[in-house]
PDB file of N, CA and C in Angstrom:
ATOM      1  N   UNK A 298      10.450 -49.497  -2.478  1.00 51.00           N
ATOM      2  CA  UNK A 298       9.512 -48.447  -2.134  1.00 51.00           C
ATOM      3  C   UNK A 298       8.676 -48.945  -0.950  1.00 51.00           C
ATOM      4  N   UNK A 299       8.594 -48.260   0.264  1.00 60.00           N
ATOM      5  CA  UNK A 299       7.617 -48.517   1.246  1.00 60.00           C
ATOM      6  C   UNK A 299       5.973 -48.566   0.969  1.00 60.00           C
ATOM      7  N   UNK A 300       5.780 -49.579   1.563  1.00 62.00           N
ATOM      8  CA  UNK A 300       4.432 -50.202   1.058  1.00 62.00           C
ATOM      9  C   UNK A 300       3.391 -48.971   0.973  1.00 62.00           C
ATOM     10  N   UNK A 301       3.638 -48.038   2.389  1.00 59.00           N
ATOM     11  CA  UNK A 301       2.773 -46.961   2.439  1.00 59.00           C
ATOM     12  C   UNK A 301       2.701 -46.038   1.131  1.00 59.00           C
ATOM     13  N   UNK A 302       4.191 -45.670   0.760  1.00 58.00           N
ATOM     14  CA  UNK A 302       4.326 -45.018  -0.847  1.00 58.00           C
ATOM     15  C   UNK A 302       3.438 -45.701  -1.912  1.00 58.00           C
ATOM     16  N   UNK A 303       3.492 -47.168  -1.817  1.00 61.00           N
ATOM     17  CA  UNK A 303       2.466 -47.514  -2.909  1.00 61.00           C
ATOM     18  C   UNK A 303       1.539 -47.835  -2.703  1.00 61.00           C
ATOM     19  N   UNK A 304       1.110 -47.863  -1.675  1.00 63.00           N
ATOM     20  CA  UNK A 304      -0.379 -47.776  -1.287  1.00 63.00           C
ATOM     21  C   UNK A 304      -0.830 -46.210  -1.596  1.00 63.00           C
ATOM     22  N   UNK A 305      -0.277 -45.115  -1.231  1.00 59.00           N
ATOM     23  CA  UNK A 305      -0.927 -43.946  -1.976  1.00 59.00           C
ATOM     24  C   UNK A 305      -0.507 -43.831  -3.554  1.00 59.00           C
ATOM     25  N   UNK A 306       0.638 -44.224  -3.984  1.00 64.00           N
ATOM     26  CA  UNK A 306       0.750 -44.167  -5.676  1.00 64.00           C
ATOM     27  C   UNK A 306      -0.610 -44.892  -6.189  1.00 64.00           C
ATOM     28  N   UNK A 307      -0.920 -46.200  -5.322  1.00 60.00           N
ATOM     29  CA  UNK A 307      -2.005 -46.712  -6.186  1.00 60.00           C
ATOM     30  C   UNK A 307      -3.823 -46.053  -5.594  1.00 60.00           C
ATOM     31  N   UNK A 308      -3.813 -45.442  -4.831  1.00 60.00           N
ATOM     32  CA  UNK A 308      -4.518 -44.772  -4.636  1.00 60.00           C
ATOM     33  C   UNK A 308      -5.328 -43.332  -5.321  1.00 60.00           C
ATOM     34  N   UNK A 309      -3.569 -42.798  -5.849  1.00 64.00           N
ATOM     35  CA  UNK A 309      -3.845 -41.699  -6.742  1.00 64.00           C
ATOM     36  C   UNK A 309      -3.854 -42.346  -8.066  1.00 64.00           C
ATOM     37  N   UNK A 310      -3.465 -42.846  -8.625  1.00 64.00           N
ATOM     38  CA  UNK A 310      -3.680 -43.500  -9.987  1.00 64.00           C
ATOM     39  C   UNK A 310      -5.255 -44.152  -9.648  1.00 64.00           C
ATOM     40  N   UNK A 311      -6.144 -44.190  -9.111  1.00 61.00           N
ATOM     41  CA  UNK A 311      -7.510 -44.921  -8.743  1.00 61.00           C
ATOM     42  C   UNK A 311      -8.077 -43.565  -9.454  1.00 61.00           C
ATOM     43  N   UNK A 312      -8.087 -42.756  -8.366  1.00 59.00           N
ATOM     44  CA  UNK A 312      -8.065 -41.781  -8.052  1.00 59.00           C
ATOM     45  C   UNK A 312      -8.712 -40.884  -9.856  1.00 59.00           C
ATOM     46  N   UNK A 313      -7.539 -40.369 -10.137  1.00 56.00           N
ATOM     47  CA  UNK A 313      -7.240 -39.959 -11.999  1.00 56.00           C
ATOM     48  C   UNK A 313      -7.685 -40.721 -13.051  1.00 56.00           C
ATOM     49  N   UNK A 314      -8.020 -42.378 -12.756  1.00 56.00           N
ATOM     50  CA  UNK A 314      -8.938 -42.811 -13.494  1.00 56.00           C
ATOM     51  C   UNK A 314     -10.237 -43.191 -13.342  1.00 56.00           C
ATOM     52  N   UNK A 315     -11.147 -42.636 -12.096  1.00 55.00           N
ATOM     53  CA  UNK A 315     -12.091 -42.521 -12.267  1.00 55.00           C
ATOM     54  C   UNK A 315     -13.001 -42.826 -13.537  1.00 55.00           C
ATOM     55  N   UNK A 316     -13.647 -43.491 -13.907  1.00 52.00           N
ATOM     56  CA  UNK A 316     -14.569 -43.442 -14.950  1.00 52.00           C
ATOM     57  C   UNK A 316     -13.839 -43.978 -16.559  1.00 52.00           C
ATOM     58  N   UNK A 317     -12.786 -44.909 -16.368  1.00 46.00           N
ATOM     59  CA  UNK A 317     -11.722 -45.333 -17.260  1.00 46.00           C
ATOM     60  C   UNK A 317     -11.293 -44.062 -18.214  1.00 46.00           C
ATOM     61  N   UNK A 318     -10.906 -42.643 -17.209  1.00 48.00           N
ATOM     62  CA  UNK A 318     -10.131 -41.643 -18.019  1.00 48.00           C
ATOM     63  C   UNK A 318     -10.091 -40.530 -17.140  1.00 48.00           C
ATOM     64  N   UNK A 319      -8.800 -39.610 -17.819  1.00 48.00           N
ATOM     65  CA  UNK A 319      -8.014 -38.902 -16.551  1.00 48.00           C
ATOM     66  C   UNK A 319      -9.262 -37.386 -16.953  1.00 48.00           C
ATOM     67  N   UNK A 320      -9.182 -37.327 -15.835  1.00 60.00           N
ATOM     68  CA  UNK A 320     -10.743 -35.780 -15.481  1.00 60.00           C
ATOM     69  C   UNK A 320      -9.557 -34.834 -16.051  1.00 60.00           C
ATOM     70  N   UNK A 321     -10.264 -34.065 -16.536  1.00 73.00           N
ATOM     71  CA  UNK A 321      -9.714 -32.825 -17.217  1.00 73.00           C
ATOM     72  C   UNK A 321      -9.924 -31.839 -16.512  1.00 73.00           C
ATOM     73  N   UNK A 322     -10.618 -31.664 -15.415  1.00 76.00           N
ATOM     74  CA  UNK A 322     -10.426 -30.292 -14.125  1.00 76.00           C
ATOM     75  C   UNK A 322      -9.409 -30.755 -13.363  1.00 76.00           C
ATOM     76  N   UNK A 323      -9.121 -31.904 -12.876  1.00 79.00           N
ATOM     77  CA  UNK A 323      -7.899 -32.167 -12.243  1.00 79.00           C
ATOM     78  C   UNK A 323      -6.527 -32.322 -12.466  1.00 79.00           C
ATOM     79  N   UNK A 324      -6.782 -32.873 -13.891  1.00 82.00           N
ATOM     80  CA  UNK A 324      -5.510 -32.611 -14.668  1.00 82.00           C
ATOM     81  C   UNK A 324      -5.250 -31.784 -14.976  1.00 82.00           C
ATOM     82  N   UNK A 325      -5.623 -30.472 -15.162  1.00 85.00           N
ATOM     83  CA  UNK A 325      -5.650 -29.139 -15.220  1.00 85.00           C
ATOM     84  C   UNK A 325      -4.998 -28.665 -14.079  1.00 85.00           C
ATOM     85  N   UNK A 326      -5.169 -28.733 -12.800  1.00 86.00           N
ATOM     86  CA  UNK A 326      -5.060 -28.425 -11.426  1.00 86.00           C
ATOM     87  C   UNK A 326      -3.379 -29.028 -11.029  1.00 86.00           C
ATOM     88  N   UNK A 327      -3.421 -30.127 -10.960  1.00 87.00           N
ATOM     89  CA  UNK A 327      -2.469 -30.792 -10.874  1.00 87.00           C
ATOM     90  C   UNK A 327      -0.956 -30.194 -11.836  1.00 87.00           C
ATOM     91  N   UNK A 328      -1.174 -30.021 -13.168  1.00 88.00           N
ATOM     92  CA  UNK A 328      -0.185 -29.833 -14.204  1.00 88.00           C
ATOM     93  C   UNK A 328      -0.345 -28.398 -13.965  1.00 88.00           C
ATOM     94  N   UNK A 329      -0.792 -27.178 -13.717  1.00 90.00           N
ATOM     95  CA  UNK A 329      -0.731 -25.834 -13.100  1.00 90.00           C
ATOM     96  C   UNK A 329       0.288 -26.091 -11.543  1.00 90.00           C
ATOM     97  N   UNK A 330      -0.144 -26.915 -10.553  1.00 90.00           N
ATOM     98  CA  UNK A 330       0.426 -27.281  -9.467  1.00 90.00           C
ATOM     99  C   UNK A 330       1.974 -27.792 -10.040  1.00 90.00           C
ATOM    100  N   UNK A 331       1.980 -28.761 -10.653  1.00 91.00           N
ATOM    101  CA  UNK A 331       3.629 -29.520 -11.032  1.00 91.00           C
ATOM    102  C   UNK A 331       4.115 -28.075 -11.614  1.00 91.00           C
ATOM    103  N   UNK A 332       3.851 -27.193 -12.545  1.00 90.00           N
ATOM    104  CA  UNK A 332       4.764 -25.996 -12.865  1.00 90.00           C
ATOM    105  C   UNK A 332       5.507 -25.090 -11.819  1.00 90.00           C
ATOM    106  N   UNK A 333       4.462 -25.022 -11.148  1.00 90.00           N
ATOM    107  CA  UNK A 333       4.197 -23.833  -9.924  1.00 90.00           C
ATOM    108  C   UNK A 333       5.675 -24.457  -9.287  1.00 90.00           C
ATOM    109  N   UNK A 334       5.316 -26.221  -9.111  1.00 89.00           N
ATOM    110  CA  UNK A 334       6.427 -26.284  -7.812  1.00 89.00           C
ATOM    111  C   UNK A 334       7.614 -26.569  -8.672  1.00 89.00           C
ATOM    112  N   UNK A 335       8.056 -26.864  -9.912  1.00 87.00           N
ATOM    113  CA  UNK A 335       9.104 -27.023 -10.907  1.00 87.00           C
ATOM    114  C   UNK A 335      10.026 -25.789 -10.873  1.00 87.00           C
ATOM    115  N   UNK A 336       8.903 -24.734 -11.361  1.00 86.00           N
ATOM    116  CA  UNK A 336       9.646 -23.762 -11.001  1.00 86.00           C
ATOM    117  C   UNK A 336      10.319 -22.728  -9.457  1.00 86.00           C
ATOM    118  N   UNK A 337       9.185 -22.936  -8.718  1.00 86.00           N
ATOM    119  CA  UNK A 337      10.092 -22.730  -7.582  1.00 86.00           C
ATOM    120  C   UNK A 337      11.305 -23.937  -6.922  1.00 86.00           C
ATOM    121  N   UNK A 338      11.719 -24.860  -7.311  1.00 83.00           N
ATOM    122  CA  UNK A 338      12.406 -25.765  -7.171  1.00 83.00           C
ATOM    123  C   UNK A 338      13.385 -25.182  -7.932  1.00 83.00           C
ATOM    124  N   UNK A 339      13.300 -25.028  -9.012  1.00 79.00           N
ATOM    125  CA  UNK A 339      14.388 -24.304 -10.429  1.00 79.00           C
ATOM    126  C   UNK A 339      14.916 -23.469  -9.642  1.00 79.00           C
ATOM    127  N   UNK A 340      14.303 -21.944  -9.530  1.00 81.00           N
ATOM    128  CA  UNK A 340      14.860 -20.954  -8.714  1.00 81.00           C
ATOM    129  C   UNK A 340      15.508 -21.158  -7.606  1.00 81.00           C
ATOM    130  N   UNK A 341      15.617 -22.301  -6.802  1.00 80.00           N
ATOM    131  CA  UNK A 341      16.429 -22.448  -5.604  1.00 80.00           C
ATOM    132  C   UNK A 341      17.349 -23.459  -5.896  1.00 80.00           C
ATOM    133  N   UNK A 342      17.228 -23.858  -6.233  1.00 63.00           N
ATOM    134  CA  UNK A 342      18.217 -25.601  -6.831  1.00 63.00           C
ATOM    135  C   UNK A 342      18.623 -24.832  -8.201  1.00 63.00           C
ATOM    136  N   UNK A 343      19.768 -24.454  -8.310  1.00 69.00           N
ATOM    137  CA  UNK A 343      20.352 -23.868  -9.796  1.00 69.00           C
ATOM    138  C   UNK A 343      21.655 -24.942  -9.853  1.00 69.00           C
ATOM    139  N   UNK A 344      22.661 -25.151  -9.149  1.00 73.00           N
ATOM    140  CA  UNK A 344      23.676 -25.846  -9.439  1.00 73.00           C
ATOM    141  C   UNK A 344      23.614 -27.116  -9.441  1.00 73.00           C
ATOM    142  N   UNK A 345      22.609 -28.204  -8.880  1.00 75.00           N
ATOM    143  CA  UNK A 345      22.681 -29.671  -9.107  1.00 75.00           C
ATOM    144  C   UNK A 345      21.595 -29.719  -9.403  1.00 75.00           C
ATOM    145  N   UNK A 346      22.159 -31.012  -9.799  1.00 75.00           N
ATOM    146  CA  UNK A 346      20.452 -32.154 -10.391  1.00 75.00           C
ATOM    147  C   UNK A 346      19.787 -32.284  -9.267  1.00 75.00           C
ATOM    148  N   UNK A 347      18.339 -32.095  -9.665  1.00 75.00           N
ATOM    149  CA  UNK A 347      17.563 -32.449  -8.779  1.00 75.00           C
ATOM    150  C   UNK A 347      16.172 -33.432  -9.469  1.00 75.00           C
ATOM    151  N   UNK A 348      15.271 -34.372  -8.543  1.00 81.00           N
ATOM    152  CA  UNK A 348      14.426 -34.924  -8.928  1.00 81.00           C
ATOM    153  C   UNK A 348      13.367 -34.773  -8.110  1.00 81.00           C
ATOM    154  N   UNK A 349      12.278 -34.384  -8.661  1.00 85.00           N
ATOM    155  CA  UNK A 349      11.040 -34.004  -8.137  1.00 85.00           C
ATOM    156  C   UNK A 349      10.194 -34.862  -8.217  1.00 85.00           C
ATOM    157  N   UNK A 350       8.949 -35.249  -7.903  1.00 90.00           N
ATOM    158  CA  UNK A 350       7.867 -35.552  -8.183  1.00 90.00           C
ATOM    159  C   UNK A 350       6.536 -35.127  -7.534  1.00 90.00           C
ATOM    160  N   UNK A 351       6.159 -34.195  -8.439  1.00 91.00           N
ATOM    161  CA  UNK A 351       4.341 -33.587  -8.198  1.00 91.00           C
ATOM    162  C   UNK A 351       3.818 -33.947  -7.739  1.00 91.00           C
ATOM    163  N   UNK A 352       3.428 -35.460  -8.123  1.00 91.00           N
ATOM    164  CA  UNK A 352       2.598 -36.167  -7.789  1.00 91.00           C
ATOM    165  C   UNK A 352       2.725 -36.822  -5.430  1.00 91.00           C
ATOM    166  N   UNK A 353       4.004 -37.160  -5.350  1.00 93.00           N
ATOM    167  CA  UNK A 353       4.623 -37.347  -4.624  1.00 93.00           C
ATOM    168  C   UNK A 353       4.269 -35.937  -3.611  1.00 93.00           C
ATOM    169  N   UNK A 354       4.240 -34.723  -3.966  1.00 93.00           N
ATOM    170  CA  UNK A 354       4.264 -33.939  -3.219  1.00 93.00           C
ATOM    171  C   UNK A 354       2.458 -33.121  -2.867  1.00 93.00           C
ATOM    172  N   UNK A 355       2.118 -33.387  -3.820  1.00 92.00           N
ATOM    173  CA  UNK A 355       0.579 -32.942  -3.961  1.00 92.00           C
ATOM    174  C   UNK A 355      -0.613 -34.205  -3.258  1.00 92.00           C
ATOM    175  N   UNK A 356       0.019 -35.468  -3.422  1.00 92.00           N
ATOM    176  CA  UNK A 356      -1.066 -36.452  -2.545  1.00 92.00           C
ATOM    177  C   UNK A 356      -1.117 -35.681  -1.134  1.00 92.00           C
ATOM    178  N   UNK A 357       0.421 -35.843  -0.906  1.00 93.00           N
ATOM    179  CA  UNK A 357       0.081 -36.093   0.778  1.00 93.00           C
ATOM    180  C   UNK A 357      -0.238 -35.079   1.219  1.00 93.00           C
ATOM    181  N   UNK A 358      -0.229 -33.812   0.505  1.00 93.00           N
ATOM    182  CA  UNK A 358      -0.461 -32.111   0.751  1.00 93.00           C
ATOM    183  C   UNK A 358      -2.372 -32.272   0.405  1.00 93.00           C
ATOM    184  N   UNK A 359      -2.949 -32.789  -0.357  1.00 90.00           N
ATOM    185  CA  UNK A 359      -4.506 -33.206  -0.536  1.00 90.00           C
ATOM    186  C   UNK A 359      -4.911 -34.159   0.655  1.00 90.00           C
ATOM    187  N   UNK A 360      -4.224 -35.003   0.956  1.00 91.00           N
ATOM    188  CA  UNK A 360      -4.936 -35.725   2.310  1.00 91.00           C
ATOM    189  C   UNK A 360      -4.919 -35.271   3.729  1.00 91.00           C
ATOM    190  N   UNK A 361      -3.686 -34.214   3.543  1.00 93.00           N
ATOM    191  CA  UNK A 361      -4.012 -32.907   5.115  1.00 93.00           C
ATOM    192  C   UNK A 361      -5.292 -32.305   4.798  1.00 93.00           C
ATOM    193  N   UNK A 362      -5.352 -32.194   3.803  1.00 91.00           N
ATOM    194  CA  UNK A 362      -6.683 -30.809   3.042  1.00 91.00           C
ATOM    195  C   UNK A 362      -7.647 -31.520   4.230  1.00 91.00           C
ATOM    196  N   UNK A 363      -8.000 -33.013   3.806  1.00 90.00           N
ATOM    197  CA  UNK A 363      -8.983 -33.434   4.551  1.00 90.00           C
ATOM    198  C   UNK A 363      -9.632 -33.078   6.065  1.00 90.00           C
ATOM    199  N   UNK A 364      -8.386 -33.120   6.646  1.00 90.00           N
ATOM    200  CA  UNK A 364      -8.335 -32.788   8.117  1.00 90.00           C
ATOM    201  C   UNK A 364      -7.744 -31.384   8.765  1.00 90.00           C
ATOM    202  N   UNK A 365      -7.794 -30.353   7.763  1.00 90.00           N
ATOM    203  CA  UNK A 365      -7.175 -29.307   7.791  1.00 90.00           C
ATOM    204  C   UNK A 365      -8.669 -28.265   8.047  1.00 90.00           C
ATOM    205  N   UNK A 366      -8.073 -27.285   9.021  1.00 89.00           N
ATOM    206  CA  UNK A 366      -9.512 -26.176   9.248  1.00 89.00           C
ATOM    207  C   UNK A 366      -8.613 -24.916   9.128  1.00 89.00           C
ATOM    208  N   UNK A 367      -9.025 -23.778   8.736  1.00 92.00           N
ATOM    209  CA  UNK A 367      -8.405 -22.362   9.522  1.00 92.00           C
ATOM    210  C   UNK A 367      -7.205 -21.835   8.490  1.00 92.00           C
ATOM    211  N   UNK A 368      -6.395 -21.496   8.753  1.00 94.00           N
ATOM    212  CA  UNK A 368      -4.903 -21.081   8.335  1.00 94.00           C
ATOM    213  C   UNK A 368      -4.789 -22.259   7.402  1.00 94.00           C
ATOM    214  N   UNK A 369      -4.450 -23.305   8.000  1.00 93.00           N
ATOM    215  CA  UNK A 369      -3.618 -24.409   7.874  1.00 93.00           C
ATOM    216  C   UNK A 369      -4.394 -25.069   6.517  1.00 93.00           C
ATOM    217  N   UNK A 370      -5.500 -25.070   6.825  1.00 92.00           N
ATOM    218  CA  UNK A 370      -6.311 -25.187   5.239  1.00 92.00           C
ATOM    219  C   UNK A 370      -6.015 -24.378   4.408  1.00 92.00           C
ATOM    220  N   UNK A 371      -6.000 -22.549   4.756  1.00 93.00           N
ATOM    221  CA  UNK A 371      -6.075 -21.690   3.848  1.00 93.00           C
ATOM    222  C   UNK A 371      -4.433 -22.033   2.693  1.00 93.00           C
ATOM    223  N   UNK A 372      -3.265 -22.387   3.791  1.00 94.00           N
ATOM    224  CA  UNK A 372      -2.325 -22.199   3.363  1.00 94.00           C
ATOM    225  C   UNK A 372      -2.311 -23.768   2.692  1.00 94.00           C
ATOM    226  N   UNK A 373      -2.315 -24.866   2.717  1.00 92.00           N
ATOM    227  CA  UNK A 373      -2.680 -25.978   1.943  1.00 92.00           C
ATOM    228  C   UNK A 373      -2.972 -25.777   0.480  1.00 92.00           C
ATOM    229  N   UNK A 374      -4.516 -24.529   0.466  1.00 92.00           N
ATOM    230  CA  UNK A 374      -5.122 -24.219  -0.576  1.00 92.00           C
ATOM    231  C   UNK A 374      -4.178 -23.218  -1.001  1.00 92.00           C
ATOM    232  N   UNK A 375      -3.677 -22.540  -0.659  1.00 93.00           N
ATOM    233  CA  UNK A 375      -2.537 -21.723  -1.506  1.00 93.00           C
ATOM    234  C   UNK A 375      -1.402 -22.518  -2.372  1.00 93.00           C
ATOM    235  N   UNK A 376      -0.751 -23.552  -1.350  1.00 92.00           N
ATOM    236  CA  UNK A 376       0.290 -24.134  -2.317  1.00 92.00           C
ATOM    237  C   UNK A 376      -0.171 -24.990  -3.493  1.00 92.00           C
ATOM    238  N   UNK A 377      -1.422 -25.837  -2.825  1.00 91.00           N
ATOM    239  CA  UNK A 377      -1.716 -26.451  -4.380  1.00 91.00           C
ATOM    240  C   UNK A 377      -2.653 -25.754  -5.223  1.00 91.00           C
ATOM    241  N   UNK A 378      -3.072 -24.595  -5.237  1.00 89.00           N
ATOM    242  CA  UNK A 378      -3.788 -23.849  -6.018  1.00 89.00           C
ATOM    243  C   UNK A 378      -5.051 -24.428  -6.089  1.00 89.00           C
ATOM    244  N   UNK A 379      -5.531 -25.206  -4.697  1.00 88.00           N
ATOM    245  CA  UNK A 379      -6.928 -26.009  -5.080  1.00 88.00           C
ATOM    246  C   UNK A 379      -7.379 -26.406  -3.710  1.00 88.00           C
ATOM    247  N   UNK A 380      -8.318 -27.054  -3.934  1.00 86.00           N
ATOM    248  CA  UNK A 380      -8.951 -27.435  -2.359  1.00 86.00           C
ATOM    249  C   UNK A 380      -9.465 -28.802  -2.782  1.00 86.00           C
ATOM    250  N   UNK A 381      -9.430 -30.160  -1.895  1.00 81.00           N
ATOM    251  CA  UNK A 381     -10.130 -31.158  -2.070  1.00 81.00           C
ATOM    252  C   UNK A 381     -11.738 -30.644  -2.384  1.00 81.00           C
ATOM    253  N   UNK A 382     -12.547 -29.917  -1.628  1.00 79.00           N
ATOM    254  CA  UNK A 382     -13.809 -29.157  -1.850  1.00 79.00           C
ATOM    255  C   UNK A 382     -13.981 -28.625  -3.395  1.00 79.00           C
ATOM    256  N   UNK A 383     -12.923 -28.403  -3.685  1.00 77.00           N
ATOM    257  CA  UNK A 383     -13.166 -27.462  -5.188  1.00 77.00           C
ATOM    258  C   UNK A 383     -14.255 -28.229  -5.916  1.00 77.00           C
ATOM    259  N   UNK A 384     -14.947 -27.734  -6.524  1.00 72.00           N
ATOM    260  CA  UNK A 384     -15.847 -28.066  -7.612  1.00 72.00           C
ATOM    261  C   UNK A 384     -15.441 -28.994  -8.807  1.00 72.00           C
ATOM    262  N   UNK A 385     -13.800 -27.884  -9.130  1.00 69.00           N
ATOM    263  CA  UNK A 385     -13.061 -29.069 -10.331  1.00 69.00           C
ATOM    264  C   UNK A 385     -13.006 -30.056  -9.686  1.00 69.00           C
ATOM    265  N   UNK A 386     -12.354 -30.663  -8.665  1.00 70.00           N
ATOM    266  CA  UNK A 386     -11.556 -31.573  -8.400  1.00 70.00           C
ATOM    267  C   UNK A 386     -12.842 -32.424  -8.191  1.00 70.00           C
ATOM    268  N   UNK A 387     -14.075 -32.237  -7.681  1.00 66.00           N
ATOM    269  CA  UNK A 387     -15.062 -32.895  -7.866  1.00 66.00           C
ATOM    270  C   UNK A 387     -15.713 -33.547  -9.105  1.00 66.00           C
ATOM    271  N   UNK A 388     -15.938 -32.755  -9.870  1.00 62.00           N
ATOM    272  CA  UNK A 388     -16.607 -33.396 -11.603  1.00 62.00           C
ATOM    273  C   UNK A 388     -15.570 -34.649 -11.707  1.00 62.00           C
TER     274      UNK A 388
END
């Protein structure tokens, strides 16, 4: 695995244990987000195996958030159903 991959795996695992336990607005957010993209993955991928990972796809889509203004934010906040700003993702 490229160092950069685990430098954000261990970033987001920091991240979710905040306060020695996983926040329950984000885990909320996140596991709404992993369905969302499971199933649109399902619907297009019907004949082979495929392997996903949420997590994998939702960091690096949250660290544009950061530097994102306009559209490009709006549409960010559409796919993951959230905004770094959100309130949940804050508590």
């Amino acid at each position: 695995m490229p160092p950069f991959l685990v430098t954000l795996f261990l970033l987001h695992s920091c991240f979710l244990q905040a306060n020695g336990h996983l926040r329950e607005g984000m885990t909320l957010l996140k596991t709404e987000f992993a369905l969302r993209l499971y199933q649109s993955v399902a619907a297009c991928r019907n004949e082979t195996n495929f392997v996903i990972s949420p997590a994998g796809v939702s960091l690096p889509l949250e660290i544009l958030q950061f530097g994102a203004e306009g559209s490009t934010g709006q549409q960010l906040a559409d796919a993951l159903g959230y905004t770094v700003h959100d309130q949940r993702v804050k508590d």
